[in-house]
mmCIF file of C-alpha atoms in Angstrom:
data_model
loop_
_atom_site.group_PDB
_atom_site.id
_atom_site.type_symbol
_atom_site.label_atom_id
_atom_site.label_comp_id
_atom_site.label_asym_id
_atom_site.label_seq_id
_atom_site.Cartn_x
_atom_site.Cartn_y
_atom_site.Cartn_z
ATOM 1 C CA UNK K 224 -0.326 0.027 0.065
ATOM 2 C CA UNK K 225 1.376 3.454 -0.767
ATOM 3 C CA UNK K 226 1.994 6.373 1.759
ATOM 4 C CA UNK K 227 -0.868 8.016 -0.689
ATOM 5 C CA UNK K 228 -3.335 5.561 0.273
ATOM 6 C CA UNK K 229 -2.405 5.213 3.829
ATOM 7 C CA UNK K 230 -3.057 8.847 4.094
ATOM 8 C CA UNK K 231 -6.484 8.753 2.306
ATOM 9 C CA UNK K 232 -7.222 5.706 4.473
ATOM 10 C CA UNK K 233 -6.692 8.167 7.253
ATOM 11 C CA UNK K 234 -8.555 11.280 6.139
ATOM 12 C CA UNK K 235 -10.868 9.887 4.358
ATOM 13 C CA UNK K 236 -12.851 8.857 7.455
ATOM 14 C CA UNK K 237 -11.989 12.137 9.108
ATOM 15 C CA UNK K 238 -13.327 13.908 6.223
ATOM 16 C CA UNK K 239 -16.466 11.802 6.339
ATOM 17 C CA UNK K 240 -17.336 13.669 9.380
ATOM 18 C CA UNK K 241 -17.780 16.804 8.311
ATOM 19 C CA UNK K 242 -20.704 18.779 8.422
ATOM 20 C CA UNK K 243 -20.877 21.586 5.539
ATOM 21 C CA UNK K 244 -19.985 23.859 8.295
ATOM 22 C CA UNK K 245 -16.957 21.887 9.539
ATOM 23 C CA UNK K 246 -15.976 21.422 5.743
ATOM 24 C CA UNK K 247 -16.598 25.072 5.050
ATOM 25 C CA UNK K 248 -14.148 25.874 7.830
ATOM 26 C CA UNK K 249 -11.323 23.751 7.034
ATOM 27 C CA UNK K 250 -11.984 24.453 3.120
ATOM 28 C CA UNK K 251 -10.850 28.515 4.076
ATOM 29 C CA UNK K 252 -8.462 27.779 6.459
ATOM 30 C CA UNK K 253 -5.332 29.577 6.606
ATOM 31 C CA UNK K 254 -1.552 29.912 7.100
ATOM 32 C CA UNK K 255 -0.734 32.637 9.852
ATOM 33 C CA UNK K 256 1.395 34.957 7.895
ATOM 34 C CA UNK K 257 4.210 34.858 10.537
ATOM 35 C CA UNK K 258 4.094 31.068 10.147
ATOM 36 C CA UNK K 259 4.225 31.550 6.289
ATOM 37 C CA UNK K 260 7.132 34.377 6.007
ATOM 38 C CA UNK K 261 8.526 31.700 8.250
ATOM 39 C CA UNK K 262 8.420 29.074 6.007
ATOM 40 C CA UNK K 263 9.625 31.228 2.459
ATOM 41 C CA UNK K 264 12.092 32.500 5.087
ATOM 42 C CA UNK K 265 13.423 28.301 5.017
ATOM 43 C CA UNK K 266 12.579 27.763 1.633
ATOM 44 C CA UNK K 267 15.654 31.141 0.734
ATOM 45 C CA UNK K 268 17.952 29.434 2.880
ATOM 46 C CA UNK K 269 17.145 26.289 1.241
ATOM 47 C CA UNK K 270 17.722 27.538 -1.825
ATOM 48 C CA UNK K 271 20.567 29.002 -1.206
ATOM 49 C CA UNK K 272 22.252 25.411 0.441
ATOM 50 C CA UNK K 273 22.496 27.251 4.085
ATOM 51 C CA UNK K 274 20.082 25.400 6.099
ATOM 52 C CA UNK K 275 21.311 24.062 9.595
ATOM 53 C CA UNK K 276 20.676 20.734 10.582
ATOM 54 C CA UNK K 277 17.927 22.699 12.985
ATOM 55 C CA UNK K 278 16.429 24.829 10.310
ATOM 56 C CA UNK K 279 16.046 21.779 8.169
ATOM 57 C CA UNK K 280 14.235 19.801 10.733
ATOM 58 C CA UNK K 281 12.065 22.850 10.911
ATOM 59 C CA UNK K 282 12.104 23.608 8.034
ATOM 60 C CA UNK K 283 10.812 20.533 6.491
ATOM 61 C CA UNK K 284 8.207 19.671 9.493
ATOM 62 C CA UNK K 285 6.355 22.579 8.234
ATOM 63 C CA UNK K 286 6.558 21.714 4.344
ATOM 64 C CA UNK K 287 4.979 18.631 5.816
ATOM 65 C CA UNK K 288 2.006 19.981 8.301
ATOM 66 C CA UNK K 289 1.273 22.740 4.897
ATOM 67 C CA UNK K 290 1.406 19.599 2.685
ATOM 68 C CA UNK K 291 -1.009 18.255 4.880
ATOM 69 C CA UNK K 292 -3.275 20.926 5.407
ATOM 70 C CA UNK K 293 -3.283 21.231 1.969
ATOM 71 C CA UNK K 294 -4.395 17.466 1.299
ATOM 72 C CA UNK K 295 -7.721 18.704 4.144
ATOM 73 C CA UNK K 296 -8.745 21.412 2.392
ATOM 74 C CA UNK K 297 -8.669 19.860 -1.009
ATOM 75 C CA UNK K 298 -10.817 16.919 1.034
ATOM 76 C CA UNK K 299 -13.349 19.155 2.601
ATOM 77 C CA UNK K 300 -13.333 21.243 -0.744
ATOM 78 C CA UNK K 301 -14.263 18.019 -2.808
ATOM 79 C CA UNK K 302 -16.873 16.673 0.753
ATOM 80 C CA UNK K 303 -19.113 20.472 -0.393
ATOM 81 C CA UNK K 304 -18.722 20.223 -3.632
ATOM 82 C CA UNK K 305 -20.068 16.540 -3.375
ATOM 83 C CA UNK K 306 -22.502 18.046 -1.209
ATOM 84 C CA UNK K 307 -24.121 20.882 -3.198
ATOM 85 C CA UNK K 308 -24.134 17.910 -6.063
ATOM 86 C CA UNK K 309 -26.357 15.795 -4.425
ATOM 87 C CA UNK K 310 -28.013 17.982 -2.123
#
């Protein structure tokens, strides 16, 4: 089973639990501007090859979290779209 399939196996039941209001809130969720600024700063350092080990660990953690949130938001948006079409 692929990692993506495992992630779907975890997230699909979660998004199935969302009512329309909750799904809308997840779909509209945005990353705090200060966090976004830190990610951008670390991305620049990464592109220049200047990340310390601590920076690299922080950057990987932030990238993983933002990827997870993006997937969850997409699933919430799909949930909203399917409930609109079927409702």
